[in-house]
C-alpha positions as semicolon CSV with decimal commas, in nm:
position;residue;x (nm);y (nm);z (nm)
1;M;1,902;-3,112;8,531
2;Q;1,905;-2,897;8,218
3;T;1,656;-2,610;8,220
4;N;1,752;-2,416;7,909
5;N;1,469;-2,197;7,785
6;S;1,525;-2,265;7,415
7;Q;1,225;-2,387;7,219
8;T;1,445;-2,585;6,982
9;L;1,417;-2,944;7,094
10;K;1,729;-3,153;7,067
11;T;1,655;-3,494;6,920
12;S;1,982;-3,668;6,992
13;G;1,950;-4,026;7,117
14;Y;1,984;-4,141;7,471
15;T;2,338;-4,271;7,460
16;D;2,340;-4,489;7,769
17;A;1,981;-4,601;7,756
18;K;2,007;-4,697;7,390
19;R;2,324;-4,887;7,456
20;N;2,134;-5,070;7,725
21;I;1,891;-5,195;7,466
22;G;2,151;-5,429;7,311
23;T;1,952;-5,740;7,242
24;Y;1,639;-5,554;7,348
25;Q;1,574;-5,403;7,000
26;Y;1,212;-5,440;6,910
27;T;1,016;-5,401;6,587
28;L;0,764;-5,135;6,676
29;A;0,544;-5,197;6,372
30;S;0,441;-5,535;6,512
31;I;0,297;-5,400;6,832
32;R;0,059;-5,125;6,719
33;S;-0,241;-5,354;6,698
34;T;-0,513;-5,266;6,949
35;K;-0,869;-5,233;6,835
36;K;-0,895;-4,872;6,958
37;Y;-0,583;-4,778;6,772
38;L;-0,707;-4,927;6,443
39;L;-1,045;-4,764;6,491
40;L;-0,890;-4,424;6,539
41;L;-0,661;-4,468;6,239
42;T;-0,964;-4,561;6,030
43;G;-1,124;-4,236;6,139
44;I;-0,811;-4,043;6,054
45;S;-0,800;-4,196;5,707
46;L;-1,163;-4,097;5,653
47;I;-1,068;-3,736;5,725
48;G;-0,832;-3,759;5,430
49;L;-1,110;-3,887;5,207
50;L;-1,345;-3,614;5,325
51;S;-1,098;-3,339;5,259
52;V;-0,962;-3,440;4,917
53;C;-1,258;-3,574;4,716
54;G;-1,404;-3,239;4,619
55;G;-1,461;-3,314;4,255
56;S;-1,814;-3,462;4,248
57;K;-2,125;-3,250;4,198
58;K;-2,272;-3,312;4,543
59;E;-1,940;-3,222;4,710
60;R;-1,913;-2,901;4,510
61;Q;-2,265;-2,819;4,621
62;V;-2,179;-2,875;4,986
63;A;-1,857;-2,676;4,956
64;G;-2,045;-2,383;4,811
65;K;-2,288;-2,352;5,100
66;P;-2,214;-2,118;5,391
67;Q;-2,084;-2,292;5,700
68;P;-2,325;-2,311;5,994
69;I;-2,299;-2,096;6,305
70;L;-2,322;-2,258;6,648
71;D;-2,581;-2,155;6,899
72;S;-2,402;-2,084;7,229
73;T;-2,627;-2,327;7,413
74;Y;-2,536;-2,607;7,173
75;Y;-2,178;-2,665;7,289
76;I;-2,264;-2,590;7,651
77;N;-2,538;-2,854;7,656
78;Y;-2,314;-3,095;7,464
79;M;-2,028;-3,068;7,714
80;N;-2,244;-3,057;8,026
81;T;-2,376;-3,405;7,952
82;D;-2,037;-3,562;8,031
83;P;-1,846;-3,488;8,355
84;L;-1,516;-3,534;8,170
85;L;-1,611;-3,258;7,925
86;K;-1,800;-3,037;8,168
87;E;-1,487;-2,917;8,348
88;H;-1,358;-2,780;8,016
89;T;-1,673;-2,592;7,918
90;D;-1,515;-2,254;7,995
91;W;-1,243;-2,318;7,739
92;A;-1,509;-2,399;7,477
93;K;-1,700;-2,081;7,565
94;K;-1,389;-1,868;7,515
95;F;-1,295;-2,048;7,195
96;Y;-1,631;-2,015;7,021
97;R;-1,710;-1,666;7,150
98;E;-1,377;-1,541;7,019
99;R;-1,464;-1,668;6,671
100;D;-1,826;-1,541;6,678
101;F;-1,950;-1,900;6,715
102;K;-1,818;-2,008;6,375
103;L;-1,707;-2,369;6,337
104;G;-1,338;-2,419;6,405
105;W;-1,260;-2,750;6,237
106;F;-1,421;-2,689;5,897
107;K;-1,320;-2,472;5,605
108;N;-1,548;-2,455;5,302
109;N;-1,748;-2,728;5,477
110;E;-1,451;-2,966;5,473
111;I;-1,263;-3,087;5,778
112;V;-0,930;-2,909;5,814
113;P;-0,609;-3,121;5,818
114;Q;-0,537;-3,020;6,177
115;A;-0,809;-3,263;6,287
116;K;-0,611;-3,555;6,147
117;A;-0,293;-3,423;6,312
118;M;-0,465;-3,394;6,650
119;L;-0,623;-3,739;6,638
120;D;-0,293;-3,889;6,530
121;M;-0,124;-3,720;6,827
122;I;-0,389;-3,852;7,062
123;S;-0,347;-4,204;6,929
124;K;0,014;-4,182;7,048
125;A;-0,065;-4,028;7,388
126;G;0,093;-4,330;7,556
127;E;0,430;-4,194;7,445
128;E;0,364;-3,901;7,681
129;G;0,279;-4,124;7,976
130;L;-0,090;-4,051;7,915
131;D;-0,373;-4,292;7,843
132;P;-0,510;-4,262;7,484
133;K;-0,839;-4,424;7,588
134;K;-0,926;-4,120;7,800
135;Y;-0,940;-3,901;7,488
136;Q;-1,112;-4,154;7,262
137;F;-1,458;-4,097;7,407
138;K;-1,611;-4,016;7,069
139;D;-1,639;-4,253;6,772
140;F;-1,505;-4,024;6,501
141;N;-1,496;-4,315;6,257
142;T;-1,875;-4,329;6,260
143;L;-1,916;-3,951;6,266
144;F;-1,695;-3,901;5,963
145;A;-1,872;-4,178;5,772
146;N;-2,211;-4,027;5,859
147;L;-2,093;-3,685;5,741
148;E;-1,985;-3,829;5,408
149;S;-2,317;-4,005;5,354
150;A;-2,517;-3,694;5,453
151;K;-2,392;-3,471;5,173
152;R;-2,725;-3,499;4,989
153;D;-2,916;-3,394;5,302
154;S;-2,825;-3,034;5,388
155;A;-2,994;-3,028;5,730
156;K;-2,844;-3,360;5,837
157;F;-2,502;-3,260;5,705
158;T;-2,515;-2,936;5,909
159;A;-2,621;-3,119;6,225
160;I;-2,335;-3,367;6,195
161;Q;-2,090;-3,085;6,119
162;K;-2,183;-2,914;6,446
163;E;-2,149;-3,234;6,643
164;I;-1,808;-3,312;6,491
165;D;-1,682;-2,961;6,551
166;V;-1,776;-2,955;6,919
167;A;-1,656;-3,314;6,964
168;L;-1,314;-3,227;6,816
169;S;-1,287;-2,914;7,032
170;S;-1,388;-3,110;7,342
171;T;-1,135;-3,379;7,260
172;Y;-0,864;-3,118;7,221
173;F;-0,940;-2,948;7,552
174;V;-0,944;-3,275;7,748
175;W;-0,618;-3,389;7,591
176;A;-0,444;-3,049;7,596
177;S;-0,532;-2,993;7,960
178;D;-0,352;-3,314;8,054
179;Y;-0,067;-3,264;7,808
180;Y;0,011;-2,899;7,881
181;R;-0,122;-2,839;8,234
182;G;-0,101;-3,182;8,394
183;V;-0,324;-3,475;8,482
184;I;-0,297;-3,369;8,847
185;I;-0,332;-2,997;8,921
186;P;-0,124;-2,923;9,235
187;R;-0,322;-2,617;9,343
188;D;-0,641;-2,823;9,338
189;N;-0,490;-3,108;9,537
190;E;-0,386;-3,060;9,899
191;E;-0,177;-3,379;9,905
192;I;0,058;-3,256;9,632
193;E;0,325;-3,016;9,757
194;W;0,410;-2,781;9,472
195;D;0,377;-2,407;9,510
196;V;0,575;-2,304;9,202
197;K;0,391;-2,038;9,001
198;K;0,143;-2,217;8,781
199;N;0,146;-2,280;8,411
200;K;-0,095;-2,016;8,282
201;I;-0,150;-2,163;7,939
202;K;-0,477;-2,053;7,777
203;L;-0,606;-2,362;7,602
204;H;-0,851;-2,178;7,376
205;K;-0,562;-1,964;7,247
206;A;-0,354;-2,278;7,197
207;L;-0,634;-2,432;6,990
208;I;-0,664;-2,117;6,779
209;T;-0,289;-2,151;6,715
210;V;-0,335;-2,516;6,617
211;L;-0,595;-2,406;6,360
212;K;-0,339;-2,156;6,224
213;E;-0,555;-1,857;6,307
214;R;-0,294;-1,690;6,528
215;E;0,084;-1,694;6,575
216;S;0,259;-1,803;6,894
217;K;0,618;-1,841;7,005
218;Y;0,512;-2,168;7,166
219;S;0,491;-2,498;6,979
220;Y;0,116;-2,554;7,005
221;A;0,068;-2,592;6,631
222;S;0,302;-2,892;6,612
223;F;0,180;-3,042;6,942
224;S;0,544;-3,040;7,057
225;P;0,658;-3,021;7,421
226;L;0,711;-2,674;7,566
227;H;1,033;-2,768;7,748
228;P;1,340;-2,952;7,612
229;D;1,369;-3,136;7,944
230;Y;1,026;-3,288;7,888
231;A;1,121;-3,390;7,534
232;R;1,433;-3,568;7,661
233;L;1,232;-3,754;7,925
234;K;0,986;-3,857;7,655
235;S;1,271;-4,008;7,453
236;A;1,399;-4,182;7,766
237;L;1,052;-4,324;7,829
238;A;1,041;-4,475;7,479
239;T;1,384;-4,631;7,524
240;Y;1,308;-4,777;7,866
241;R;0,982;-4,923;7,737
242;Q;1,175;-5,098;7,460
243;I;1,403;-5,247;7,724
244;Q;1,097;-5,356;7,921
245;V;0,930;-5,522;7,621
246;A;1,251;-5,716;7,554
247;G;1,251;-5,858;7,907
248;G;1,404;-5,589;8,127
249;W;1,758;-5,602;8,260
250;P;1,947;-5,881;8,439
251;S;1,990;-5,906;8,814
252;V;2,335;-5,806;8,943
253;S;2,474;-5,922;9,278
254;A;2,697;-5,706;9,496
255;N;3,067;-5,788;9,498
256;P;3,259;-5,503;9,664
257;K;3,588;-5,698;9,661
258;L;3,591;-5,723;9,282
259;K;3,923;-5,597;9,143
260;E;4,023;-5,484;8,795
261;G;4,123;-5,781;8,578
262;Q;3,938;-6,028;8,798
263;K;3,698;-6,278;8,639
264;E;3,365;-6,345;8,808
265;P;3,028;-6,467;8,670
266;V;2,854;-6,152;8,799
267;V;3,061;-5,938;8,561
268;A;2,884;-6,076;8,253
269;A;2,547;-5,973;8,400
270;L;2,691;-5,634;8,501
271;K;2,816;-5,568;8,149
272;K;2,477;-5,652;8,004
273;R;2,305;-5,428;8,258
274;L;2,538;-5,139;8,170
275;G;2,482;-5,187;7,797
276;L;2,835;-5,296;7,710
277;S;2,889;-5,504;7,398
278;S;3,137;-5,740;7,562
279;A;2,978;-6,036;7,738
280;D;3,281;-6,196;7,904
281;S;3,334;-6,211;8,280
282;T;3,646;-5,990;8,308
283;F;3,613;-5,680;8,527
284;N;3,813;-5,456;8,292
285;T;3,870;-5,080;8,264
286;E;3,575;-5,035;8,029
287;T;3,343;-5,197;8,280
288;I;3,478;-4,994;8,571
289;N;3,433;-4,669;8,379
290;A;3,080;-4,764;8,278
291;L;3,000;-4,849;8,641
292;K;3,137;-4,512;8,756
293;K;2,920;-4,337;8,500
294;F;2,616;-4,526;8,624
295;Q;2,695;-4,427;8,982
296;S;2,728;-4,060;8,884
297;Q;2,389;-4,074;8,713
298;Q;2,239;-4,201;9,039
299;G;2,398;-3,924;9,247
300;M;2,652;-4,158;9,404
301;K;3,025;-4,112;9,446
302;P;3,172;-4,275;9,134
303;D;3,417;-4,517;9,293
304;G;3,367;-4,807;9,049
305;V;3,298;-5,048;9,337
306;L;3,015;-5,296;9,299
307;G;2,889;-5,242;9,653
308;T;2,553;-5,311;9,813
309;E;2,400;-4,970;9,734
310;T;2,523;-4,978;9,376
311;A;2,376;-5,326;9,327
312;R;2,047;-5,209;9,478
313;L;2,023;-4,926;9,226
314;L;2,123;-5,152;8,936
315;N;1,841;-5,390;9,031
316;I;1,557;-5,138;9,058
317;P;1,293;-5,286;8,825
318;I;1,249;-5,130;8,483
319;E;0,879;-5,077;8,562
320;Q;0,972;-4,857;8,856
321;R;1,207;-4,646;8,644
322;I;0,938;-4,606;8,375
323;K;0,697;-4,490;8,641
324;Q;0,954;-4,245;8,777
325;I;1,011;-4,097;8,432
326;I;0,637;-4,050;8,377
327;L;0,592;-3,876;8,713
328;N;0,867;-3,629;8,633
329;M;0,721;-3,563;8,289
330;E;0,404;-3,470;8,474
331;R;0,597;-3,222;8,691
332;W;0,728;-3,049;8,379
333;R;0,366;-2,979;8,285
334;W;0,334;-2,783;8,609
335;I;0,626;-2,556;8,524
336;P;0,539;-2,221;8,360
337;K;0,534;-2,224;7,979
338;S;0,883;-2,076;7,979
339;F;1,142;-1,958;8,227
340;E;1,255;-1,599;8,240
341;E;1,581;-1,512;8,062
342;D;1,759;-1,490;8,399
343;Y;1,670;-1,715;8,692
344;L;1,806;-1,935;8,968
345;I;1,684;-2,291;9,015
346;V;1,747;-2,550;9,286
347;N;1,657;-2,913;9,220
348;I;1,608;-3,044;9,572
349;P;1,662;-3,422;9,519
350;E;1,972;-3,348;9,310
351;Y;2,118;-3,119;9,579
352;R;2,215;-2,880;9,301
353;L;2,178;-2,507;9,225
354;R;2,209;-2,344;8,885
355;V;2,193;-1,983;8,770
356;Y;2,089;-1,896;8,415
357;E;2,152;-1,573;8,230
358;K;1,984;-1,517;7,896
359;G;1,888;-1,884;7,903
360;K;2,247;-2,008;7,942
361;E;2,387;-2,171;8,254
362;Q;2,639;-1,942;8,425
363;I;2,691;-2,096;8,770
364;A;2,631;-2,443;8,913
365;M;2,710;-2,567;9,263
366;N;2,610;-2,821;9,524
367;V;2,361;-2,740;9,796
368;I;2,239;-2,884;10,125
369;V;1,861;-2,909;10,168
370;G;1,622;-2,987;10,451
371;K;1,606;-3,312;10,643
372;T;1,306;-3,535;10,587
373;M;1,141;-3,397;10,901
374;N;1,225;-3,039;10,793
375;S;1,177;-3,072;10,420
376;T;1,265;-2,781;10,194
377;P;0,936;-2,656;10,045
378;I;0,876;-2,651;9,670
379;F;0,791;-2,300;9,554
380;S;0,901;-2,003;9,347
381;D;0,964;-1,639;9,435
382;K;1,197;-1,352;9,349
383;M;1,533;-1,275;9,509
384;E;1,564;-0,911;9,612
385;N;1,860;-0,876;9,847
386;V;2,193;-1,023;9,950
387;V;2,286;-0,988;10,318
388;L;2,655;-0,981;10,413
389;A;2,763;-1,075;10,769
390;P;2,404;-1,168;10,856
391;Y;2,242;-1,223;11,192
392;W;2,064;-1,555;11,223
393;N;1,715;-1,501;11,361
394;I;1,644;-1,843;11,506
395;P;1,298;-1,985;11,426
396;A;1,056;-2,035;11,715
397;S;1,043;-2,409;11,646
398;I;1,420;-2,439;11,703
399;V;1,397;-2,219;12,013
400;R;1,124;-2,444;12,152
401;D;1,267;-2,784;12,058
402;E;1,644;-2,734;12,077
403;L;1,778;-2,414;12,230
404;G;1,518;-2,329;12,496
405;P;1,600;-2,629;12,719
406;K;1,975;-2,556;12,692
407;I;1,932;-2,191;12,785
408;A;1,702;-2,281;13,079
409;R;1,971;-2,512;13,220
410;D;2,262;-2,279;13,149
411;P;2,203;-1,899;13,144
412;G;2,558;-1,847;13,014
413;Y;2,485;-2,048;12,700
414;L;2,386;-1,737;12,502
415;D;2,714;-1,551;12,558
416;R;2,931;-1,855;12,482
417;S;2,731;-1,920;12,163
418;N;2,757;-1,557;12,042
419;M;2,379;-1,514;12,071
420;E;2,156;-1,238;12,201
421;L;1,791;-1,208;12,298
422;I;1,601;-0,891;12,200
423;D;1,243;-0,769;12,186
424;A;1,059;-0,637;11,882
425;K;1,213;-0,290;11,936
426;G;1,568;-0,424;11,951
427;N;1,610;-0,392;12,326
428;Q;1,822;-0,652;12,507
429;V;1,623;-0,903;12,715
430;S;1,762;-1,117;12,997
431;P;1,712;-1,489;12,931
432;S;1,615;-1,536;13,297
433;K;1,288;-1,351;13,228
434;I;1,169;-1,615;12,983
435;N;0,978;-1,930;13,075
436;W;1,158;-2,143;12,819
437;S;0,947;-2,452;12,884
438;S;0,629;-2,274;12,770
439;V;0,760;-2,136;12,439
440;T;0,540;-2,206;12,137
441;R;0,539;-2,082;11,779
442;E;0,230;-1,876;11,861
443;N;0,339;-1,706;12,185
444;W;0,703;-1,639;12,100
445;K;0,733;-1,257;12,083
446;Y;1,109;-1,216;12,110
447;I;1,401;-1,252;11,873
448;L;1,677;-1,496;11,959
449;R;1,959;-1,439;11,715
450;K;2,318;-1,537;11,656
451;K;2,554;-1,250;11,590
452;P;2,764;-1,224;11,270
453;G;3,088;-1,416;11,281
454;P;3,254;-1,748;11,205
455;K;3,018;-1,942;11,437
456;N;2,704;-1,807;11,275
457;D;2,499;-2,089;11,121
458;L;2,426;-1,873;10,815
459;G;2,796;-1,819;10,751
460;D;2,897;-1,496;10,580
461;V;2,612;-1,448;10,331
462;K;2,242;-1,508;10,291
463;F;2,023;-1,453;9,987
464;I;1,672;-1,321;10,050
465;F;1,360;-1,391;9,843
466;P;1,072;-1,297;10,078
467;N;0,825;-1,582;10,121
468;T;0,578;-1,713;10,375
469;N;0,795;-2,023;10,433
470;D;1,083;-1,809;10,568
471;I;1,319;-2,001;10,340
472;Y;1,638;-1,852;10,194
473;L;1,978;-1,950;10,056
474;H;2,280;-1,907;10,280
475;D;2,641;-1,988;10,357
476;T;2,739;-2,240;10,628
477;P;3,042;-2,290;10,851
478;H;3,015;-2,665;10,790
479;D;3,173;-2,693;10,445
480;E;3,268;-3,055;10,506
481;L;2,906;-3,162;10,453
482;F;2,921;-3,074;10,083
483;S;3,144;-3,376;10,024
484;Q;2,855;-3,608;10,113
485;A;2,659;-3,767;9,830
486;K;2,327;-3,725;10,014
487;R;2,299;-3,374;10,153
488;N;1,967;-3,334;10,333
489;F;2,091;-3,197;10,666
490;S;1,932;-2,853;10,713
491;H;1,621;-2,730;10,892
492;G;1,466;-2,642;10,555
493;C;1,674;-2,355;10,417
494;V;1,921;-2,417;10,135
495;R;2,293;-2,398;10,212
496;V;2,511;-2,317;9,911
497;E;2,859;-2,451;9,846
498;R;3,023;-2,135;9,709
499;P;2,827;-1,842;9,853
500;L;3,088;-1,573;9,792
501;E;3,108;-1,665;9,423
502;L;2,729;-1,647;9,401
503;A;2,725;-1,313;9,587
504;E;2,989;-1,167;9,353
505;Y;2,791;-1,276;9,047
506;L;2,465;-1,128;9,178
507;L;2,612;-0,805;9,315
508;G;2,851;-0,732;9,030
509;P;2,592;-0,522;8,842
510;V;2,564;-0,288;9,145
511;G;2,939;-0,239;9,181
512;W;3,042;-0,507;9,430
513;D;3,353;-0,716;9,356
514;M;3,505;-0,991;9,572
515;N;3,736;-0,752;9,762
516;K;3,450;-0,524;9,859
517;I;3,235;-0,818;9,966
518;Q;3,506;-0,976;10,181
519;S;3,610;-0,647;10,345
520;T;3,247;-0,575;10,435
521;I;3,204;-0,920;10,587
522;A;3,524;-0,870;10,790
523;L;3,367;-0,570;10,965
524;G;3,122;-0,805;11,135
525;Q;2,827;-0,572;11,083
526;E;2,523;-0,686;10,892
527;K;2,494;-0,519;10,550
528;Q;2,199;-0,561;10,314
529;V;2,259;-0,499;9,942
530;K;1,972;-0,473;9,694
531;L;2,003;-0,646;9,359
532;K;1,991;-0,434;9,045
533;Q;1,681;-0,628;8,946
534;V;1,492;-0,907;9,117
535;L;1,592;-1,260;9,018
536;P;1,327;-1,533;8,983
537;V;1,402;-1,830;9,210
538;Y;1,262;-2,181;9,165
539;L;1,291;-2,455;9,426
540;V;1,174;-2,767;9,241
541;Y;1,161;-3,144;9,285
542;F;1,271;-3,367;8,995
543;T;1,387;-3,722;9,064
544;A;1,448;-3,812;8,698
545;W;1,586;-3,614;8,407
546;A;1,806;-3,655;8,101
547;D;2,090;-3,425;8,003
548;E;2,166;-3,294;7,655
549;N;2,390;-3,595;7,587
550;G;2,107;-3,836;7,652
551;N;2,226;-3,958;7,993
552;V;1,927;-4,050;8,209
553;N;1,968;-3,952;8,575
554;F;1,770;-4,072;8,874
555;R;1,763;-3,957;9,237
556;E;1,609;-4,084;9,557
557;D;1,261;-3,964;9,650
558;I;1,394;-3,805;9,970
559;Y;1,062;-3,653;10,082
560;G;0,822;-3,914;9,946
561;H;0,669;-3,676;9,691
562;D;0,700;-3,936;9,411
563;K;0,508;-4,184;9,622
564;T;0,227;-3,936;9,688
565;L;0,204;-3,825;9,325
566;S;0,213;-4,184;9,200
567;K;-0,100;-4,273;9,397
568;Q;-0,285;-3,979;9,248
569;Y;-0,150;-3,997;8,893
570;F;-0,198;-4,366;8,826
571;K;-0,554;-4,354;8,954
572;E;-0,619;-4,127;8,657
573;V;-0,387;-4,290;8,405
574;S;-0,414;-4,659;8,318
575;A;-0,171;-4,886;8,502
576;G;-0,127;-5,057;8,166
577;L;0,117;-4,782;8,078
578;I;0,356;-4,929;8,334
579;K;0,303;-5,301;8,288
580;S;0,438;-5,514;8,008
581;D;0,140;-5,443;7,780
582;V;0,274;-5,090;7,728
583;K;0,410;-5,221;7,398
584;R;0,081;-5,123;7,234
585;N;0,167;-4,758;7,302
586;L;0,508;-4,764;7,135
């Protein structure tokens, strides 16, 4: 998953997905035909008429009049009449108060061109996985026509101006809240697990930027995505919808015994599914390489074998993949407007860690995350310390469920396992004094810990970013597990594949090289080293993304978060965005 902080959005095509189109090419002009869409376009065209025909006497008279000022109660009463608008009233208050209650969408009593740009963007909201109908609650076609006909009636013209201005602002806030902040707000929804620091976008400031009354380093004025990753998913969504409109992809049966050069009917379907131009039934090198690439993009070992699991992934319906893309676009709206220059990010379903410095990837490695029953939480914090030769303070839940019964049966278990039991002051405690069968998370007042050494479950290094979840990154003595394609084996913490390399990178600025790190670990005494500056850490959950080359990647929903979000999201967003009638949104 690419997380580069650059605001320059790469527009290169989605190589694999576009190849997959093949015979699926579709003429988009023929499918933009819904009544709502035409109505909105009519309104947009009227804006053009209103803003360019300034030559007649009555229009010169209108243009010469001072623009009206809004009464603060006007927009409050207007928005409070509709529950959809009411929740955005605070944004309207901030917007109009900051401009001394002057109209925002008129200049010299003419509608500014940004209104047309916004309404055009909203008409294409389906391209963002949003539902345009949600933002088309006002008939601007009629309002604009009424404004034009009211130019001889100053009072009526002013009244319609006010209504249009507040209606456009309301429309922007409803749309922008969904587009920039998310349809579902995790912090307001207990069912959605996402404790990453929130996107603090100020929508009234964004609107002021749209109206070209302030500068911003963010792309509000062009209505462009804030993150390149979102932009690439948007392009993937368009491509997958084209495939869907053209009939989806063919079914492919498993055939694990298929050998290179062999001819089988299933190969023709496989080639079509992989987007290859050849349609014959020969399982050739090109097909094997394309199959390996597909497997890599699904997080599988790329062995080029058409096995049962590969066939299952090939046959996942296009509608399901479209839905998955939309859900992950939504998650990008929850990410802060921009990452820091330097940060570390772990994408849990990808089992992958990356470190960025000045927005460029410096380190990438595999990780092991929590089992389904001990899922790694999704949150953000700041790394402060690296601990060499660490003790492992065993969580009370593991003491209760796993180790307590073993120690109760065998008092010598602690010594053989290189463990010790101490109290809060660090004094040794005999295990025979503990009623191990009554241990709970609440009454556990001791510390059961494993001493530094080769048998320590944390390995030689752990990376601390203090948090209420007691989650950290660490080494492991079980390196063999990193060779697995699916790596959810831990109790919740994140095990890293090359911890010494990561430690050297992080501690280099404070004078620690690999020799110093290794010699300190060899002493077998815990050593905590503070970073030169704290490093932001993000533990996130993305099951679909596209890389800079346009390759669309998917991963399994290992914790069921996609399923939970899907129920919430598609209650709010029309299911028509998933079904075959999505063609109207292309």
